[in-house]
Short mmCIF file of C-alpha atoms in Angstrom, two decimals:
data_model
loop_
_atom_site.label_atom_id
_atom_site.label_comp_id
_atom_site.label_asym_id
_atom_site.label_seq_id
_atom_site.Cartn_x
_atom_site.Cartn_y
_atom_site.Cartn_z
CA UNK A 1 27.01 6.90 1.45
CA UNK A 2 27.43 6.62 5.67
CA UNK A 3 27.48 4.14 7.95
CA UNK A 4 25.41 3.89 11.53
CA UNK A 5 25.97 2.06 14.24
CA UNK A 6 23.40 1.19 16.36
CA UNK A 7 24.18 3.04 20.38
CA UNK A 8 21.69 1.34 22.48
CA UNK A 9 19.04 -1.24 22.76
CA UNK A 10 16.04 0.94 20.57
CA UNK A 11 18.37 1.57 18.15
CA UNK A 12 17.78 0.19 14.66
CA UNK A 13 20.64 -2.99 13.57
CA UNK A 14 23.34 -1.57 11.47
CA UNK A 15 22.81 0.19 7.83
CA UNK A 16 23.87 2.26 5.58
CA UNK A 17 22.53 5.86 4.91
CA UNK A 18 22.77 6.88 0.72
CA UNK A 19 21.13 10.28 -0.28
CA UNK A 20 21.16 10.04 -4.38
CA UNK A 21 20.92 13.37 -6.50
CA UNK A 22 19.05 12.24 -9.02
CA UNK A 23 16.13 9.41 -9.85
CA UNK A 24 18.52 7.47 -12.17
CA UNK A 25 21.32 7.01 -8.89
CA UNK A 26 18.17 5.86 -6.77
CA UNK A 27 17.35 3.39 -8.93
CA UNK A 28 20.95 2.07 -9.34
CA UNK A 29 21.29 1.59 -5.80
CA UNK A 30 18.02 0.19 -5.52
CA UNK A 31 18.66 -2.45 -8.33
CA UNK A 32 22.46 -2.75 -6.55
CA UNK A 33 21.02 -3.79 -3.45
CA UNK A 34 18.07 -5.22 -4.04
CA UNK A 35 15.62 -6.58 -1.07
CA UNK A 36 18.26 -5.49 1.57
CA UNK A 37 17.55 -1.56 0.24
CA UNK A 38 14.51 0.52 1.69
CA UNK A 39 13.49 4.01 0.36
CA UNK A 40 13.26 6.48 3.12
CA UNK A 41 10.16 8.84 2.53
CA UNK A 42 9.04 10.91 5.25
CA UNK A 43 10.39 7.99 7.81
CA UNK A 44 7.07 7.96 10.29
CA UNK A 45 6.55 4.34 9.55
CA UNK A 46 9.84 2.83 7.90
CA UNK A 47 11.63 4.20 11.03
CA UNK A 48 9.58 2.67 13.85
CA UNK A 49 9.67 -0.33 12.41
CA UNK A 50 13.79 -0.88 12.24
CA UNK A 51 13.77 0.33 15.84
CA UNK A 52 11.22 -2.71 16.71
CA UNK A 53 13.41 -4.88 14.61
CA UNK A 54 10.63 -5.62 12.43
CA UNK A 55 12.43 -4.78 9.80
CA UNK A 56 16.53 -4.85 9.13
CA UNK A 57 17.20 -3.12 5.60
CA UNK A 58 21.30 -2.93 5.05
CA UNK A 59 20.71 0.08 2.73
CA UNK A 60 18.35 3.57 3.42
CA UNK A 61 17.69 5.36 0.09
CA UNK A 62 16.75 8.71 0.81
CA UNK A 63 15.07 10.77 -1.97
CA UNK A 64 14.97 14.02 -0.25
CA UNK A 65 17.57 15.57 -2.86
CA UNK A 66 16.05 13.75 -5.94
CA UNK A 67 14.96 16.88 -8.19
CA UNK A 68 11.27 16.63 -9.61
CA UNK A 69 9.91 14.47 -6.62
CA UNK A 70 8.40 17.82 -4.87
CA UNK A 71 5.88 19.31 -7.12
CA UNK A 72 2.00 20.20 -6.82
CA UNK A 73 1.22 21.66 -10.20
CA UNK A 74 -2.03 21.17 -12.40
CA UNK A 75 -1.53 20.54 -16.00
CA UNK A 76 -3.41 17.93 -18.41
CA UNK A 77 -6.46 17.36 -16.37
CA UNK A 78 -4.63 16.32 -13.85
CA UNK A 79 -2.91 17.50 -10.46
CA UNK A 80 0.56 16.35 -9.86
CA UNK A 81 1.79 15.52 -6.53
CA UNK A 82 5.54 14.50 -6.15
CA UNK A 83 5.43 11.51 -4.41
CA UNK A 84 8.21 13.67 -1.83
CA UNK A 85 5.27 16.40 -1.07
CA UNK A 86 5.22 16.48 2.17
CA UNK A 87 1.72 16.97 4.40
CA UNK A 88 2.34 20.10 5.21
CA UNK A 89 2.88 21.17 2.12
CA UNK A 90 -1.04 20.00 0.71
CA UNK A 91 -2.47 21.47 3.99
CA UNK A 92 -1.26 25.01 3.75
CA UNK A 93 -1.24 24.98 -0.56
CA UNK A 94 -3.87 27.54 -1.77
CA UNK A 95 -4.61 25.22 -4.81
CA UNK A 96 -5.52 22.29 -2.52
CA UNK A 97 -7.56 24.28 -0.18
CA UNK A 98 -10.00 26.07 -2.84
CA UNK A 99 -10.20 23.22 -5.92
CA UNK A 100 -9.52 20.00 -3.79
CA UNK A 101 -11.78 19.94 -0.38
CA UNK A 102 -11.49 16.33 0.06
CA UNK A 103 -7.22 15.92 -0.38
CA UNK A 104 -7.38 19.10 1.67
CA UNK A 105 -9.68 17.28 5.09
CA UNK A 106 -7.56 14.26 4.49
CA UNK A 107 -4.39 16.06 4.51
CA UNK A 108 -5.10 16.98 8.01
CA UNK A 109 -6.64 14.50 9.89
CA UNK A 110 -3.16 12.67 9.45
CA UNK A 111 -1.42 11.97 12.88
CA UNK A 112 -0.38 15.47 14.21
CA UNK A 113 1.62 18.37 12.81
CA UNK A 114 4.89 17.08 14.33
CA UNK A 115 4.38 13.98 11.82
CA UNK A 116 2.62 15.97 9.35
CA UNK A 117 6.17 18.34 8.87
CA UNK A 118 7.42 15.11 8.08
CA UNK A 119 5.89 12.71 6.62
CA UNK A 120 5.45 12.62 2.71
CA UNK A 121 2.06 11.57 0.39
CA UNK A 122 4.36 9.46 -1.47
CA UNK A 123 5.52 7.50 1.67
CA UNK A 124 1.62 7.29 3.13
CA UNK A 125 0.82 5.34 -0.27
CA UNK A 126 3.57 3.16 -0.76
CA UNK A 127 3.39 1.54 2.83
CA UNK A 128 0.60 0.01 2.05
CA UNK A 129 -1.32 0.45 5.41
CA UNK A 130 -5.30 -0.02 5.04
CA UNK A 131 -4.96 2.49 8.49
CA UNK A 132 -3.36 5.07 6.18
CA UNK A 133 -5.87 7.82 5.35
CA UNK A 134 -4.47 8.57 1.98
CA UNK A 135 -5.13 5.62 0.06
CA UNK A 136 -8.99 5.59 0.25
CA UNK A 137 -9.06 9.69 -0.88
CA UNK A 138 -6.72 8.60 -3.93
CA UNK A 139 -9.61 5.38 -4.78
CA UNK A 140 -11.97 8.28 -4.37
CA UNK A 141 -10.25 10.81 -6.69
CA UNK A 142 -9.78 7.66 -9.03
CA UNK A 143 -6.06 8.78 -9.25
CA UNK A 144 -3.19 7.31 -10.74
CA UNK A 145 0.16 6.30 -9.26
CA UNK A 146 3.35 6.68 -11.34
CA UNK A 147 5.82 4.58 -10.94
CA UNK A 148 9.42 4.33 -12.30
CA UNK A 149 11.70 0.93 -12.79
CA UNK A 150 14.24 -0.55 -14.64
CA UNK A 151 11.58 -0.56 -17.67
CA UNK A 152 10.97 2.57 -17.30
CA UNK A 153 7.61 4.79 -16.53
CA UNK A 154 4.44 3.12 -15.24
CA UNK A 155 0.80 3.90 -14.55
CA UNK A 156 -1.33 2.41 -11.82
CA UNK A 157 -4.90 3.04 -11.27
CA UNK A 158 -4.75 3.81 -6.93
CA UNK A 159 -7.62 1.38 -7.22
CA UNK A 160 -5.64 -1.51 -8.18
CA UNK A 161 -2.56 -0.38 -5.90
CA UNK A 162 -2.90 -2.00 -2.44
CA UNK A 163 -3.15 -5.70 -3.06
CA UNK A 164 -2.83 -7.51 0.50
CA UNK A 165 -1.86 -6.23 4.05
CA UNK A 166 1.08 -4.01 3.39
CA UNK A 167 1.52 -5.15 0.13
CA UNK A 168 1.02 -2.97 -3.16
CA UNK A 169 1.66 -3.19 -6.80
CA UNK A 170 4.79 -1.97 -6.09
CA UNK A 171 7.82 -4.18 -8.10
CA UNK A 172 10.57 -4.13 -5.56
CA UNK A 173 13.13 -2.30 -7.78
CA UNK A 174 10.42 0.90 -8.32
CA UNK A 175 10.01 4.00 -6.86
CA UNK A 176 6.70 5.69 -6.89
CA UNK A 177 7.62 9.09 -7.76
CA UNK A 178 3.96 11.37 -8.40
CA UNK A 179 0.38 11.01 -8.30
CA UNK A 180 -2.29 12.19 -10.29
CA UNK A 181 -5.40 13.24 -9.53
CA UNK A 182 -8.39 13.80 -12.04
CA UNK A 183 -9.11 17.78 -12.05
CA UNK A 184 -12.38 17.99 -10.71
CA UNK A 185 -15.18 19.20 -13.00
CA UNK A 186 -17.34 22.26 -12.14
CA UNK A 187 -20.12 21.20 -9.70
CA UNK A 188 -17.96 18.85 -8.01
CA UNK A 189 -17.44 18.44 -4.41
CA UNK A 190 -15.49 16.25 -1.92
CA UNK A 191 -15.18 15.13 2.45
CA UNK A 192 -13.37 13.30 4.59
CA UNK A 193 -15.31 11.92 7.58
CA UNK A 194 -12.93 9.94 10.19
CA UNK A 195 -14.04 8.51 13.70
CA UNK A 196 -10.74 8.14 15.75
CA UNK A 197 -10.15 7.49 19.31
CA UNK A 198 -8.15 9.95 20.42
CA UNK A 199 -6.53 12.99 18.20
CA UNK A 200 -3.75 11.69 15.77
CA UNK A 201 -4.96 8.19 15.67
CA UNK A 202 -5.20 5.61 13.32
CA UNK A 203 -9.09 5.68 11.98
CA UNK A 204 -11.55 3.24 13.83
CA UNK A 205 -13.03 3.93 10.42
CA UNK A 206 -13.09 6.80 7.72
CA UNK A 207 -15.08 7.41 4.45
CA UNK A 208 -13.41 9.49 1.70
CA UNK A 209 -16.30 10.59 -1.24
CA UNK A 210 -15.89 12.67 -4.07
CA UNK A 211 -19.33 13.48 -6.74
CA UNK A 212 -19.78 15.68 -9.64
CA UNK A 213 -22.95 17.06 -10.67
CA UNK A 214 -24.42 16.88 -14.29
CA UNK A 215 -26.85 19.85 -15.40
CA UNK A 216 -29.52 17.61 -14.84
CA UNK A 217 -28.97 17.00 -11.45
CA UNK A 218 -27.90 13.74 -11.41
CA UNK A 219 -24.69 11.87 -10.73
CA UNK A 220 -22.28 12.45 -13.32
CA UNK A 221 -19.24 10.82 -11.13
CA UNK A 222 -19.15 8.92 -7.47
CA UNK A 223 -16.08 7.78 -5.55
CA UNK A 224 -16.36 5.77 -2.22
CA UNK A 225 -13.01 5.15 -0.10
CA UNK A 226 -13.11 3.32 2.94
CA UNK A 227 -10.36 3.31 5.52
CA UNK A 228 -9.58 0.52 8.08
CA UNK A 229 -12.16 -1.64 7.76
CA UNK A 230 -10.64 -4.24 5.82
CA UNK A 231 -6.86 -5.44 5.79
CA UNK A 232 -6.95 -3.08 2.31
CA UNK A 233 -8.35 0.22 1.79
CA UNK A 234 -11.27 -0.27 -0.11
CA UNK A 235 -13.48 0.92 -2.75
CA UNK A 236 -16.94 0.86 -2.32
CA UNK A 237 -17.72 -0.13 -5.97
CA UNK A 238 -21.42 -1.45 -5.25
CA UNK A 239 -22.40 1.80 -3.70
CA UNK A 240 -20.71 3.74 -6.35
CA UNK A 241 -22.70 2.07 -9.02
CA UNK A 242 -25.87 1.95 -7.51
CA UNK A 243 -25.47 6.17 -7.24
CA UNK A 244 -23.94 6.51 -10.45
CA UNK A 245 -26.89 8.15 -12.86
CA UNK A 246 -29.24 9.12 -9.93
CA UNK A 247 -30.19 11.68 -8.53
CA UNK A 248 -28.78 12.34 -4.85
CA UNK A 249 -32.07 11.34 -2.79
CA UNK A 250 -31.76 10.43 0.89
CA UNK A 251 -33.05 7.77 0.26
CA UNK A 252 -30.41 6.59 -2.60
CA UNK A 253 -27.85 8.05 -0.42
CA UNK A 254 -28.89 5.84 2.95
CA UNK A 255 -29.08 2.52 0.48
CA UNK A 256 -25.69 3.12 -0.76
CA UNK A 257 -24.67 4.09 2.87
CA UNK A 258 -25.94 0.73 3.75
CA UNK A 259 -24.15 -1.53 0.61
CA UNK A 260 -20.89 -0.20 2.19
CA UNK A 261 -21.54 -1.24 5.24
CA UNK A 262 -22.02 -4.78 4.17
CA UNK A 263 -19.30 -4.56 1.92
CA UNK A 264 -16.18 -3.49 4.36
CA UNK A 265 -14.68 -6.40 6.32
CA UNK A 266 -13.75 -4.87 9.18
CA UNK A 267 -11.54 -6.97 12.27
CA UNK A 268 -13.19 -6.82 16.21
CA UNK A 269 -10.28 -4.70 17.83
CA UNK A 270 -9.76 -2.34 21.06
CA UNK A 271 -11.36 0.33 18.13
CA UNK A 272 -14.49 -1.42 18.57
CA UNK A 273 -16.66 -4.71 17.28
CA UNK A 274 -17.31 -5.69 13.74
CA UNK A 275 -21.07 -4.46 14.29
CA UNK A 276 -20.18 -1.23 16.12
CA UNK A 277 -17.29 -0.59 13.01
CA UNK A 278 -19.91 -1.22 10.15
CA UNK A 279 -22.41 1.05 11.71
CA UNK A 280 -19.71 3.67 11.61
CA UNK A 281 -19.06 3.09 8.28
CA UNK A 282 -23.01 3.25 7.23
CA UNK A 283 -23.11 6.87 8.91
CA UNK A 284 -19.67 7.86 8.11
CA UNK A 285 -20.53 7.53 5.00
CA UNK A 286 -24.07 9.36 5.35
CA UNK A 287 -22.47 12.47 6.36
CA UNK A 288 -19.50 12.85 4.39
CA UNK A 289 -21.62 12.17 0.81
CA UNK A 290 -24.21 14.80 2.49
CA UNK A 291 -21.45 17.20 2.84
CA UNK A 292 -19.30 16.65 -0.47
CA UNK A 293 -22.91 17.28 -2.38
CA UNK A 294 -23.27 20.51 -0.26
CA UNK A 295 -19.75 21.46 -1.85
CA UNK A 296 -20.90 20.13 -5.29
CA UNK A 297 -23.89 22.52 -5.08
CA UNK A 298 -22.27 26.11 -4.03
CA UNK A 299 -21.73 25.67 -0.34
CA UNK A 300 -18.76 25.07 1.75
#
């Protein structure tokens, strides 16, 4: 463990720098320290914040040499992210690219590459920011978020994750250490569509879906994520349902469009107006459905 001082005004208040080798050390430290500790992810948002004084942790954790944190590997049904993957690392992986369109879109609409270099999956989750792009692709996959505690191993549905502004179903003496994400299905297809003022910034809104196809035709699976139009991501569980079993109409497609536009509650901001945001979202929506069935069906 180091010290740092702060050298000017910018500078964050004092702390203390540990870099753990192993999950079991992290944890230690964590329970040691309790709400004066912070784990340092990627940084991008942690980082900014102790500068603005917004936040004034005693103790950084950082789990950049905790083995086991930095995987992408399929196995089970499932693909398993470390929660220390960093952006880069899902935008350039092969396996992401070809089997995982919509992780793959996400992936790089995030910030710029600068931040992207950086910044870690793991860290874009646990923040808890409903202007994160992440969580509403994770609602979308239906993933699951593994955490680790004192009590050991848990599971949480990325559904029931992000309780309140900046608050998730994080216990404060956990680390979220993978995600997993259901192995698509042949005939399945995903897209990320994200209006955004300016390149690299925060969504003025963003739908994440991913469908599978049954032989039939029909739906076999629908997930809806919505980004920034709430003060959590949301799923859109009425349009979801009323999709679920159909067939992929327009006219199905423009009603369930239309349910998540009602259903976000999105805040009048320099982004735009509550009207002009849930108009986004009802053709957001629209286009990126249109172009995960296009994937679901052969194309690209």
């Amino acid at each position: 463990m180091c010290a740092h001082q702060p050298g000017g005004s910018h500078d964050p208040p004092p702390f203390t720098y540990a870099a753990p080798d192993s999950l079991e050390e992290a944890l230690a430290l964590l329970q040691q320290h309790g709400p004066m500790a912070k784990i340092l992810a990627g940084g991008h948002s942690l980082l900014p914040m102790m500068k603005l004084r917004l936040l004034e942790p005693e103790v950084l954790i950082d789990l950049r040499r905790v083995p086991g944190l930095s995987d992408i590997r399929e196995e089970n049904g499932y693909l398993h992210i470390g929660a220390m993957v960093r952006e880069v690392e899902l935008e350039e992986h092969p396996l992401i690219r070809e089997k995982y369109p919509l992780l793959h879109e996400t992936t790089r609409w995030i910030a710029d590459p600068q931040v992207r270099n950086m910044g870690t999956v793991g860290g874009n989750l646990a923040h808890g920011d409903p202007g994160n792009d992440h969580p509403a692709t994770m609602m979308a996959y239906d993933a699951q978020l593994v955490v680790v505690g004192p009590r050991g191993e848990r599971v949480i549905p990325a559904r029931e994750f992000f309780l309140d502004f900046y608050t998730t179903a994080l216990e404060p003496e956990e680390i979220l250490t993978a995600i997993r994400i259901p192995t698509p299905p042949p005939r399945s297809g995903g897209a990320y569509e994200k209006l955004e003022r300016k390149v690299g910034d925060y969504a003025t809104a963003a739908v994440a879906v991913q469908l599978s196809l049954a032989e039939d035709g029909t739906l076999s699976y629908v997930g809806i994520g919505l980004t920034n139009v709430a003060h959590v991501p949301l799923f859109a569980a009425r349009s979801c349902a009323h999709l679920q079993g159909q067939r992929p109409t327009p006219e199905h497609i423009d009603e369930a469009a239309r349910m998540a536009s009602e259903d976000c509650n999105p805040r009048s901001d320099l982004r735009g107006s509550v009207e002009y945001k849930r108009a986004m979202v009802r053709e957001l929506t629209r286009r990126a459905f249109r172009r995960a069935l296009e994937r679901a069906q052969g194309g690209q």
